[in-house]
mmCIF file of C-alpha atoms and ligand atoms in Angstrom:
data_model
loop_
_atom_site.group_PDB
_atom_site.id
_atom_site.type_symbol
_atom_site.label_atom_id
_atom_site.label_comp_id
_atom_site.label_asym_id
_atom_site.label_seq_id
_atom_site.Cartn_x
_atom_site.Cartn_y
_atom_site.Cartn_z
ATOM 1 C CA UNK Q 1 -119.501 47.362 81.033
ATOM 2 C CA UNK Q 2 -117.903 51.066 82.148
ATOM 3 C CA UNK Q 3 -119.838 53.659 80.501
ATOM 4 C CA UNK Q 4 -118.030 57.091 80.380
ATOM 5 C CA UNK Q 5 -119.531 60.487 79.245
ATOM 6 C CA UNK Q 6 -117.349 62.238 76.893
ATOM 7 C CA UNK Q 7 -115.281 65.611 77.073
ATOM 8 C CA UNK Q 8 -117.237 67.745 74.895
ATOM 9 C CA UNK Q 9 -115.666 71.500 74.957
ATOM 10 C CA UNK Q 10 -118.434 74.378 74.794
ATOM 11 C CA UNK Q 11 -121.130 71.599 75.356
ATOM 12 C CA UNK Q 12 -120.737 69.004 78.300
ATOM 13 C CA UNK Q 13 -120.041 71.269 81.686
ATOM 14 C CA UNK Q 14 -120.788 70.719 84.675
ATOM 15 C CA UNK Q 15 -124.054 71.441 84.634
ATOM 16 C CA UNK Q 16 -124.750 68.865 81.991
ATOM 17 C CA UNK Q 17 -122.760 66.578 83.532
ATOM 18 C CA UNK Q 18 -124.586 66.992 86.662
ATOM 19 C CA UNK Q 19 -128.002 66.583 84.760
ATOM 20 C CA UNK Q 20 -126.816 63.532 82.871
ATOM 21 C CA UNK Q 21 -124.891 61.695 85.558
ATOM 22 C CA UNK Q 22 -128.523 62.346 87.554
ATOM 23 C CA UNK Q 23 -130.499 60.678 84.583
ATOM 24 C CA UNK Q 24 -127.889 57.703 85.214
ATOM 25 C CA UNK Q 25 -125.996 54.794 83.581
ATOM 26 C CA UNK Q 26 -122.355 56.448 84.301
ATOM 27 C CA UNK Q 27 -119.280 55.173 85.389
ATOM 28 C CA UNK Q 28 -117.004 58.073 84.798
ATOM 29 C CA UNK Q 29 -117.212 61.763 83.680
ATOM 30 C CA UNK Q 30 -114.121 63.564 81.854
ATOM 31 C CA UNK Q 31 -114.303 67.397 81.790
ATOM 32 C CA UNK Q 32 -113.579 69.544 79.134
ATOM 33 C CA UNK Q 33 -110.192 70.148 78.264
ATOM 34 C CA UNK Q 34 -107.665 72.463 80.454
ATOM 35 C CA UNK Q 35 -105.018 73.632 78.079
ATOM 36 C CA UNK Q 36 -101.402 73.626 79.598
ATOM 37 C CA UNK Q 37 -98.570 75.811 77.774
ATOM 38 C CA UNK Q 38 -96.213 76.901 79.758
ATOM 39 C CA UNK Q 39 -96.871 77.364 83.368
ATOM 40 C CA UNK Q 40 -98.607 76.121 86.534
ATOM 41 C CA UNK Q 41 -102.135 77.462 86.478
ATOM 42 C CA UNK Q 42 -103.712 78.436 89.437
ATOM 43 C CA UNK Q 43 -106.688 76.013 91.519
ATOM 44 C CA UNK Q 44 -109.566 78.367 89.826
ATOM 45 C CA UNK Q 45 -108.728 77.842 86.075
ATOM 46 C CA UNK Q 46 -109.553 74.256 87.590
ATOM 47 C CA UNK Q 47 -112.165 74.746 89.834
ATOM 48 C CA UNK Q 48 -113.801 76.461 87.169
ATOM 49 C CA UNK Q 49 -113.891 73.945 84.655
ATOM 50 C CA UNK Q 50 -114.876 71.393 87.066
ATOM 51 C CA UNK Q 51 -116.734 72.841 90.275
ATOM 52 C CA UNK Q 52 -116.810 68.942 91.147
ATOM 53 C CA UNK Q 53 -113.613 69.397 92.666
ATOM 54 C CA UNK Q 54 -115.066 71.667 95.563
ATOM 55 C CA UNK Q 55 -116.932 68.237 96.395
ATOM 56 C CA UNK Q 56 -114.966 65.448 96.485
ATOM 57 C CA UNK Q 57 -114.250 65.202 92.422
ATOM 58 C CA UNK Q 58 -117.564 63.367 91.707
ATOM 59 C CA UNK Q 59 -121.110 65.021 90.509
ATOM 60 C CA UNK Q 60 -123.955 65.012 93.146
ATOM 61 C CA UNK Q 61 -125.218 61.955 91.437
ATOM 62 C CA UNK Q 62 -121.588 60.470 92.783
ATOM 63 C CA UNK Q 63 -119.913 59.861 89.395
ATOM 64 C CA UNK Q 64 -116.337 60.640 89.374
ATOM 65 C CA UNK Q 65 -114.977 63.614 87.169
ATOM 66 C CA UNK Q 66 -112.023 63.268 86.143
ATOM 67 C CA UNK Q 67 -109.735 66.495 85.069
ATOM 68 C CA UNK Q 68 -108.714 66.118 81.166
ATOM 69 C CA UNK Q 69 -105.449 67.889 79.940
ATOM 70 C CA UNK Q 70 -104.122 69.360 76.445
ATOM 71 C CA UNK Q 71 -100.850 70.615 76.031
ATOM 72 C CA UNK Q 72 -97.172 69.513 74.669
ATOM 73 C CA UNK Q 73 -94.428 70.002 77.699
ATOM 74 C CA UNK Q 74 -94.447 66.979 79.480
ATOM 75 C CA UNK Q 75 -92.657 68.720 82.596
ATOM 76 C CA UNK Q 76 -95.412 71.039 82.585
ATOM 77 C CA UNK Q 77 -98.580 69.082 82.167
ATOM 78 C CA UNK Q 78 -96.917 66.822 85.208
ATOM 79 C CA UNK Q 79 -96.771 69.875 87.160
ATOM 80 C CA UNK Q 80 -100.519 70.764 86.481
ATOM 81 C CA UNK Q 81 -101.643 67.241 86.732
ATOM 82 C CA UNK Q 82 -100.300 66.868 90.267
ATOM 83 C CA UNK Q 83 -102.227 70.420 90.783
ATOM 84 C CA UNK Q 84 -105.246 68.560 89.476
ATOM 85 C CA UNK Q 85 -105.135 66.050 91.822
ATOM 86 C CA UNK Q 86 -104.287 67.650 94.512
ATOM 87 C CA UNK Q 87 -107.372 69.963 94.126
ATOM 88 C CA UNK Q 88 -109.616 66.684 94.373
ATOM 89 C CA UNK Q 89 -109.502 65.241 90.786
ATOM 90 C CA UNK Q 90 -109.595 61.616 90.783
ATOM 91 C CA UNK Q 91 -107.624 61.327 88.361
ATOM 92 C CA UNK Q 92 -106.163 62.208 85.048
ATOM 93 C CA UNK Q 93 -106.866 62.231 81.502
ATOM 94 C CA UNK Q 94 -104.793 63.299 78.972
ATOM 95 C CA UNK Q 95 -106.066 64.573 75.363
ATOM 96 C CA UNK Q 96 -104.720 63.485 71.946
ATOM 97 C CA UNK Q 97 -107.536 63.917 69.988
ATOM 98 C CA UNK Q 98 -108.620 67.447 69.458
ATOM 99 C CA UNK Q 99 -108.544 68.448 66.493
ATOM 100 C CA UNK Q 100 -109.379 72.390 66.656
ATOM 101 C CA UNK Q 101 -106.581 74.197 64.601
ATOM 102 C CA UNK Q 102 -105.734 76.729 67.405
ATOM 103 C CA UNK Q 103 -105.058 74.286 69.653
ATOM 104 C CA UNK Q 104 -102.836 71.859 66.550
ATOM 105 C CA UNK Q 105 -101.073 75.127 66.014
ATOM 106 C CA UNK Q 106 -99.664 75.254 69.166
ATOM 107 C CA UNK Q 107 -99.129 71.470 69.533
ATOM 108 C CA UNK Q 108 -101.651 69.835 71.607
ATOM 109 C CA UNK Q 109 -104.193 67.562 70.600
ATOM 110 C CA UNK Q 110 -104.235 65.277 67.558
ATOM 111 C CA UNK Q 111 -101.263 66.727 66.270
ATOM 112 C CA UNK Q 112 -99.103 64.915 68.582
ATOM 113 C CA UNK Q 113 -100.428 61.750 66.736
ATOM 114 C CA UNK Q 114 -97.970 62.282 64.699
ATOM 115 C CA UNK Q 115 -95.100 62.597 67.098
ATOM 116 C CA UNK Q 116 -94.944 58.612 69.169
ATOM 117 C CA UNK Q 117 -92.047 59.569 71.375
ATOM 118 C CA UNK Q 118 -93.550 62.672 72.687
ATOM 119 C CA UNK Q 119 -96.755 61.092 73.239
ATOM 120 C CA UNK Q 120 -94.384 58.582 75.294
ATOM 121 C CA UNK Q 121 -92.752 61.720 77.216
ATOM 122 C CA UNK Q 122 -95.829 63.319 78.252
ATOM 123 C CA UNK Q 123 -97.602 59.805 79.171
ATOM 124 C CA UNK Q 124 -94.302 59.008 81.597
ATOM 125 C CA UNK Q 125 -94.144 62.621 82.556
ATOM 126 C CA UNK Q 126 -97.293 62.597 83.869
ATOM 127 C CA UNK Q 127 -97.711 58.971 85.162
ATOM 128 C CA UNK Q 128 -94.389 59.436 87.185
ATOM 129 C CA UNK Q 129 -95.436 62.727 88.579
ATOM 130 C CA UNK Q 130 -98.997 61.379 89.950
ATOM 131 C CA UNK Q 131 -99.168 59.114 92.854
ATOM 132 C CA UNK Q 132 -99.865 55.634 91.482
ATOM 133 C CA UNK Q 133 -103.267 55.357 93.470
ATOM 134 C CA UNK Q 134 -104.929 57.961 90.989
ATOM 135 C CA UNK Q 135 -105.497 57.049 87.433
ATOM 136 C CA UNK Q 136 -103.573 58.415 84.221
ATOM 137 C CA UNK Q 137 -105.779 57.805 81.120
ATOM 138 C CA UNK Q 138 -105.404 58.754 77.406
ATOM 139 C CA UNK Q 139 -107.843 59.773 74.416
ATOM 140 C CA UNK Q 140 -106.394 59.173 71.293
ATOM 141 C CA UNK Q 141 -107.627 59.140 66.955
ATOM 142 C CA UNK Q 142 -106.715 56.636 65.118
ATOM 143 C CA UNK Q 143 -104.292 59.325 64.001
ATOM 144 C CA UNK Q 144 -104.023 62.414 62.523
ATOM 145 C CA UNK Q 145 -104.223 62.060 58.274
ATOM 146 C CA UNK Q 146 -103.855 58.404 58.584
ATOM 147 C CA UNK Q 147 -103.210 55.082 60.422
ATOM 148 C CA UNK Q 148 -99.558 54.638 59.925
ATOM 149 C CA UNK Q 149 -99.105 55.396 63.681
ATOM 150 C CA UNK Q 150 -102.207 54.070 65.239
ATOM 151 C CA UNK Q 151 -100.142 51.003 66.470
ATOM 152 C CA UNK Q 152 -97.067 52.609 67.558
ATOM 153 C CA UNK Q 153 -98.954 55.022 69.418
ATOM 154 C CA UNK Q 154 -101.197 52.507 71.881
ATOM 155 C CA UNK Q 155 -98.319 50.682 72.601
ATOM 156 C CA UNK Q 156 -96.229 54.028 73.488
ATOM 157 C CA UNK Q 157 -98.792 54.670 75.717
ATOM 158 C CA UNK Q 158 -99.456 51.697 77.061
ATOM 159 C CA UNK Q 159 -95.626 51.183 77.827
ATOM 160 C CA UNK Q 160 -95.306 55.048 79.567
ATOM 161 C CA UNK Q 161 -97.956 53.243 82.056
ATOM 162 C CA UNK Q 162 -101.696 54.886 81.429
ATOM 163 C CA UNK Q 163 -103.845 53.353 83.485
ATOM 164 C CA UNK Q 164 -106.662 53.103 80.769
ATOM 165 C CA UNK Q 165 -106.603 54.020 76.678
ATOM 166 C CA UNK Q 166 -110.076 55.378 74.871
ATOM 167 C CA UNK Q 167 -109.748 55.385 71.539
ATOM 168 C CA UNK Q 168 -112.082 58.033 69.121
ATOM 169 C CA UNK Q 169 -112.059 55.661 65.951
ATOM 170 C CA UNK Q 170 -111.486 58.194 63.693
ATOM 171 C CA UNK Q 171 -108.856 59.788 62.165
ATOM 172 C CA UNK Q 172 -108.324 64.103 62.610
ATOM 173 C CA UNK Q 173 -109.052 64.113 58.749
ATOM 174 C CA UNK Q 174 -111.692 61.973 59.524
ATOM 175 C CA UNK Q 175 -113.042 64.188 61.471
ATOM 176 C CA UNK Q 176 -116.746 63.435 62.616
ATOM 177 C CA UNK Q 177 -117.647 61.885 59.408
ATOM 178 C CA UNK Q 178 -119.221 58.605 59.925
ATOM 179 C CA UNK Q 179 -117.947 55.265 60.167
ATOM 180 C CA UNK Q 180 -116.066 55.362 63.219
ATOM 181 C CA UNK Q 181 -113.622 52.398 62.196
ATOM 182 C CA UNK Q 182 -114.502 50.188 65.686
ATOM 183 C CA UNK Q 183 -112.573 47.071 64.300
ATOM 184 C CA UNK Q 184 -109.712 48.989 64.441
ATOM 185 C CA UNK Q 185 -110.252 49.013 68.279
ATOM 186 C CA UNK Q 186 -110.151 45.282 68.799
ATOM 187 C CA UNK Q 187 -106.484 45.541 66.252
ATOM 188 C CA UNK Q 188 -104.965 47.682 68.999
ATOM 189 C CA UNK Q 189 -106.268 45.572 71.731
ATOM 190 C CA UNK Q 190 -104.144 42.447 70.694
ATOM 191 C CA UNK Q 191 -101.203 44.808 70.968
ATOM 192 C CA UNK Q 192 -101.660 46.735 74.370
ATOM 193 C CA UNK Q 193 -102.894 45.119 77.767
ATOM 194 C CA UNK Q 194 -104.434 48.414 79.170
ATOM 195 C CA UNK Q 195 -108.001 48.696 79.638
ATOM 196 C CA UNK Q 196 -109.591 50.441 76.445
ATOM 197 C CA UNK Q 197 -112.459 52.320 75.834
ATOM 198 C CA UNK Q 198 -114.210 52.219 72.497
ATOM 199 C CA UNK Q 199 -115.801 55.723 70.991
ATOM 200 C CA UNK Q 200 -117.053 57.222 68.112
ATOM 201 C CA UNK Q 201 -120.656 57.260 66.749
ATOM 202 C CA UNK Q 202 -122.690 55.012 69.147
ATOM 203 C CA UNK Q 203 -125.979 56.747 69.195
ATOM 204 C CA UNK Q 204 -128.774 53.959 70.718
ATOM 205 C CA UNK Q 205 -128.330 50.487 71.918
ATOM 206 C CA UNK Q 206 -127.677 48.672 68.913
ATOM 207 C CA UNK Q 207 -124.980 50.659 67.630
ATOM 208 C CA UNK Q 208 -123.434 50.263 71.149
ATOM 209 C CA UNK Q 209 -123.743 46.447 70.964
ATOM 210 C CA UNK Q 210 -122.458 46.643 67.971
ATOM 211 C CA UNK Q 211 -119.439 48.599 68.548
ATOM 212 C CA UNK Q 212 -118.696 45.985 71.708
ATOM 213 C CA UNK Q 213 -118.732 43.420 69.035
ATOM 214 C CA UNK Q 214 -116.546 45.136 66.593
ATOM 215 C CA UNK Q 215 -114.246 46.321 68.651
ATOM 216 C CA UNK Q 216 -113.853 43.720 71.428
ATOM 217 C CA UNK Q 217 -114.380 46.213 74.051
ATOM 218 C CA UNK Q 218 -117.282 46.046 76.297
ATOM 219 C CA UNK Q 219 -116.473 49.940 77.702
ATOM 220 C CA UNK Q 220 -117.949 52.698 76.101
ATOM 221 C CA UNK Q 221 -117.495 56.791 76.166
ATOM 222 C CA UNK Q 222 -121.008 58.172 74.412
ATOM 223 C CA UNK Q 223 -120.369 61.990 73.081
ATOM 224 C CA UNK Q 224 -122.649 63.588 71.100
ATOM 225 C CA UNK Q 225 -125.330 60.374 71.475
ATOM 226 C CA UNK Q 226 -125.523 61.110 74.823
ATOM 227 C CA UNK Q 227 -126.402 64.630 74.346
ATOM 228 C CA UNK Q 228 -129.420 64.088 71.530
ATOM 229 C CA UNK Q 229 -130.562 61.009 74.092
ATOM 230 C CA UNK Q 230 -130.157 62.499 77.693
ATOM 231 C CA UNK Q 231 -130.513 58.858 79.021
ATOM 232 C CA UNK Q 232 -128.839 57.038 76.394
ATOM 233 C CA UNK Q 233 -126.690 55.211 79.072
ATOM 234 C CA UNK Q 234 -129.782 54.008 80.668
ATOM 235 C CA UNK Q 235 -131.347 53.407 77.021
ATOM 236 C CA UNK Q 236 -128.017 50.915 76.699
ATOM 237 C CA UNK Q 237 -127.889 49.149 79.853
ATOM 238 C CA UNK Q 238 -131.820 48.712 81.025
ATOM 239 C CA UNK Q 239 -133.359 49.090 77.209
ATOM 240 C CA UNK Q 240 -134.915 51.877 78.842
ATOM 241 C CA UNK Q 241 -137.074 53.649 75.407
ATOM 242 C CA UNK Q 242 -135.169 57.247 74.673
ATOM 243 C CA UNK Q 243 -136.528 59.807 76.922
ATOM 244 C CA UNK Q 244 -140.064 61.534 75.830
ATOM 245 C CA UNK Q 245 -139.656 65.187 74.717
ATOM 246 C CA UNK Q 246 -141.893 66.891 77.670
ATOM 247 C CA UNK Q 247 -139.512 65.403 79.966
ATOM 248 C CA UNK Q 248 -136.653 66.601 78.043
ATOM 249 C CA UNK Q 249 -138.027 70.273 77.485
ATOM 250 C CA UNK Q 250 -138.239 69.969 81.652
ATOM 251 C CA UNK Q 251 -134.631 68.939 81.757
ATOM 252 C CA UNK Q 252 -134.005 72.224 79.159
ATOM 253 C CA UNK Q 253 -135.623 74.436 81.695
ATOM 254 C CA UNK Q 254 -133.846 73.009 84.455
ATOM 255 C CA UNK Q 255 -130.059 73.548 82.584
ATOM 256 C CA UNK Q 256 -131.443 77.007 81.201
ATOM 257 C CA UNK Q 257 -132.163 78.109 84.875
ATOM 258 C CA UNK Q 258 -128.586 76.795 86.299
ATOM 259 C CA UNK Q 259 -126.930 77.877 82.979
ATOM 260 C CA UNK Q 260 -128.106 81.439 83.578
ATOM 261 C CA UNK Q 261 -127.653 81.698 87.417
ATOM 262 C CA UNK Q 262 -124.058 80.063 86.997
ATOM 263 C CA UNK Q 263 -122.438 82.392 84.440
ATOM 264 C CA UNK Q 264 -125.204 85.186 84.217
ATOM 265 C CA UNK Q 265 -126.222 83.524 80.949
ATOM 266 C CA UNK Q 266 -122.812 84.950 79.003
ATOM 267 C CA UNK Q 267 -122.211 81.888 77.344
ATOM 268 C CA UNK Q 268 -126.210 80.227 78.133
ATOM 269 C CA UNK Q 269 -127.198 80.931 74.231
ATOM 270 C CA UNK Q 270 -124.722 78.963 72.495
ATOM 271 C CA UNK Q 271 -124.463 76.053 74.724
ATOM 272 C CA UNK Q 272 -128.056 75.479 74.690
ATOM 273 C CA UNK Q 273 -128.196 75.980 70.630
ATOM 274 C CA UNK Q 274 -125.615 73.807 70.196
ATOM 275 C CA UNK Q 275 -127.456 71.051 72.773
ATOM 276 C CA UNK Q 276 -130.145 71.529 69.812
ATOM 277 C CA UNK Q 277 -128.341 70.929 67.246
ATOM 278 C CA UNK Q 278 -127.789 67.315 68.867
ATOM 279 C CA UNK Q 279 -131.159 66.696 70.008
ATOM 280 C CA UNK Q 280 -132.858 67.493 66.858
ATOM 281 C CA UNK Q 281 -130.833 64.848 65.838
ATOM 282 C CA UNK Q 282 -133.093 62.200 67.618
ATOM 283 C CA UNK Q 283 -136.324 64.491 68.521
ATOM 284 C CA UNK Q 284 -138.608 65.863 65.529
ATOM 285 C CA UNK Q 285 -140.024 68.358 67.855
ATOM 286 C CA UNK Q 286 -136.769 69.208 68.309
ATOM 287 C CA UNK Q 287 -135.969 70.610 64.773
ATOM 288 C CA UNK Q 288 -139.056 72.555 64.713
ATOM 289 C CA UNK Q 289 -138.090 74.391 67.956
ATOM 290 C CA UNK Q 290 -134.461 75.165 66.733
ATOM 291 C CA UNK Q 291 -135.553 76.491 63.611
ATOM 292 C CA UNK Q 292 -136.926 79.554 65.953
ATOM 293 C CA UNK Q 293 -134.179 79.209 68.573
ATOM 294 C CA UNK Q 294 -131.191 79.983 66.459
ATOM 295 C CA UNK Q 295 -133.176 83.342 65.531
ATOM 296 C CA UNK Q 296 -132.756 84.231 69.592
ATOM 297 C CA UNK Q 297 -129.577 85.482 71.014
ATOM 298 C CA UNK Q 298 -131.001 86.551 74.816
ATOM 299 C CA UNK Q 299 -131.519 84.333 77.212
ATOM 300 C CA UNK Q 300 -134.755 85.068 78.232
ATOM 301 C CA UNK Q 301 -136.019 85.162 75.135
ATOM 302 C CA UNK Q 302 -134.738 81.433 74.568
ATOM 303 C CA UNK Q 303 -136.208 80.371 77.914
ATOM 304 C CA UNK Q 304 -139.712 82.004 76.502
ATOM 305 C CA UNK Q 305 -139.545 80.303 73.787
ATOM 306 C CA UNK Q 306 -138.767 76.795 76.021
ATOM 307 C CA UNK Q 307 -141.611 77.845 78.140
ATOM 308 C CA UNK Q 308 -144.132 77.851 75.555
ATOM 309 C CA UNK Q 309 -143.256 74.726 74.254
ATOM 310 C CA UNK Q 310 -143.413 73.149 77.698
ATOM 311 C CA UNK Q 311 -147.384 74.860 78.174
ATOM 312 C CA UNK Q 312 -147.949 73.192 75.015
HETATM 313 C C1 FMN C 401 -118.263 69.939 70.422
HETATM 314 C C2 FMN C 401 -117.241 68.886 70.776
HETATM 315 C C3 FMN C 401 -116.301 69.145 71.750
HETATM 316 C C4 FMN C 401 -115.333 68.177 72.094
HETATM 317 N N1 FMN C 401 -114.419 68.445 73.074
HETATM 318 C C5 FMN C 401 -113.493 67.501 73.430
HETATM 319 C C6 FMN C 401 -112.574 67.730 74.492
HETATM 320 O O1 FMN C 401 -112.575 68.768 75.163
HETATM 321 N N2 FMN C 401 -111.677 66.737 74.756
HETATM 322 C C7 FMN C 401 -111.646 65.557 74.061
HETATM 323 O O2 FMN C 401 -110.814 64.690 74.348
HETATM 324 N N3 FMN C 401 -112.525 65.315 73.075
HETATM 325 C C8 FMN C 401 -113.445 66.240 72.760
HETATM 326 N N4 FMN C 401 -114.371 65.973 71.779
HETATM 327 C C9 FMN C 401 -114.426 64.616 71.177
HETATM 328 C C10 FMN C 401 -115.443 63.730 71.921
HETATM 329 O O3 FMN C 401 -115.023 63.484 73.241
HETATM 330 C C11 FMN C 401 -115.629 62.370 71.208
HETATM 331 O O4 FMN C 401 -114.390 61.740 71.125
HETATM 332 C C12 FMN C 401 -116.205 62.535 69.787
HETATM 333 O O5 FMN C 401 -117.305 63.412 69.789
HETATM 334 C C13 FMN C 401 -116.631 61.179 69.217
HETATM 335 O O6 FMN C 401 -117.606 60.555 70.006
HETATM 336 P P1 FMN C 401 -119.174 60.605 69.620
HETATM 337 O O7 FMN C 401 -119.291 60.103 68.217
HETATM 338 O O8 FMN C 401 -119.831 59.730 70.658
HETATM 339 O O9 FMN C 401 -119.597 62.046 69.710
HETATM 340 C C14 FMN C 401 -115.327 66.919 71.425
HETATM 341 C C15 FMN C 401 -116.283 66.668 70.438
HETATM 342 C C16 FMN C 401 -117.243 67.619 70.104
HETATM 343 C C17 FMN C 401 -118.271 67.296 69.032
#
């Protein structure tokens, strides 16, 4: 079983990816999306999205990072994919799932879902442009208001020559509403012969079992479970229990003290409120310390608040 941490935009950098890869379980990180428009961008839009590149493409735990794009040219996002990889990305991933509607507007993301031959284009474009040693994945929905296309779009995919398909179970309309439709998974698997990666709403080991079982897919990408359950990966391969809350108000102070180093906390309050808003999902202490978190806009006054918890 390949377990691969999610993109999550605004939520998974590299600091959590470094924290999380540390905690284990990992095969594979993808970063947050770079959006492509219309020209080659230069190394430090990269670099900064994904430091890993300044050693060797992998975390310090040693768990590849690969580079995830969003954009509609094909020409271009081959041009900034061999940029990627030339700066040290192991590969590339290519996303057709987002559903933000800045990002629709401009035609990137799900909305292509509804557009098979350009989702063919960019896949080729890419995979052509790349030197067959490094990988060319995909992240798809099931599709964008429905699953008239789910088929047609795999096997586009699959046919431009990705290395490797994950599949978010869910629709754009869908959005994050639960079910994520797994058995879907295992219908596109008897029509494509790439590797594919099952997602959508696997928060502890049995919903992970189940979701192999369902969708006849023994890889795995864990979002937002992996963010409420720092060592869910562990928690599914090792039945490891979920991490005790002291530990992970230790691994909050740790992140808050990199978060605020790395960008002079401009952007430390939201990413650790929305890390909340996940966690309180699985810890009850959790919910009590949000409640007087999203009161707090200053850093230090958040990593007060953390501290007192921790004396507790
Ligand atoms: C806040 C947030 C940001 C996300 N950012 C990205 C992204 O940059 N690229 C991408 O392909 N998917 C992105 N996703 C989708 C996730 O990678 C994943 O497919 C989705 O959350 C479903 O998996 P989960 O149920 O395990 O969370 C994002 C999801 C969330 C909630």
């Amino acid at each position: 079983m390949q377990i691969v941490l999610a993109p999550m935009e605004g939520v998974v950098d590299h600091l959590m990816r470094e924290m999380l890869t540390q905690i284990g379980g990992y095969d594979l990180c993808i970063t947050e999306f770079v959006r492509v428009v219309d020209q080659k961008l230069p190394a430090r839009v990269f670099t900064r999205l994904c430091p890993e590149l300044l050693q060797g493409g992998k975390t310090r735990a040693g768990t590849p990072v690969r580079v995830q794009l969003l954009g509609q040219e094909p020409g271009w996002l081959a041009e900034n994919a061999v940029r990627a990889v030339e700066l040290g990305s192991p590969g590339i991933d290519l996303n057709f799932g987002c559903p933000a509607k800045a990002v629709n507007k401009s035609r990137g993301g799900a909305v292509l879902l509804k557009d098979t031959e350009k989702l063919y284009q960019i896949v080729k474009a890419v995979r052509d442009a790349v030197p067959p040693a490094y990988a060319v994945s995909a992240k798809i929905r099931l599709g964008y208001e429905d699953t008239s296309l789910t088929l047609d779009n795999a096997c586009a995919i699959a046919a431009a020559g990705a290395s490797s398909l994950a599949i978010h179970a869910r629709t754009k309309t869908d959005g994050y509403r639960p079910p994520a439709y797994w058995p879907w998974i295992a219908k596109i698997k008897q029509q494509v012969s790439i590797p594919l990666i099952a997602n959508g709403e696997i928060w502890n080991a049995q919903q992970a079992l189940l979701c192999q079982q369902q969708s006849q897919c023994q890889d795995i990408m864990l979002g937002r479970g992996a963010l409420a359950m720092p060592n869910l990966a562990q928690h599914i391969r090792l039945q490891q229990p979920a991490m005790p809350w002291p530990q992970v108000l230790q691994l909050l102070m740790q992140y808050s003290e990199f978060e605020i180093a790395g960008d002079k906390g401009k952007y430390y309050a939201n990413r650790v409120k929305q890390w909340f808003s996940y966690l309180k999902l699985q810890y009850p202490e959790a919910q009590h310390v949000f409640s007087q978190l999203r009161l707090l806009s200053k850093s230090q006054d958040i990593l007060a608040l953390l501290q007192q918890q921790l004396a507790k």
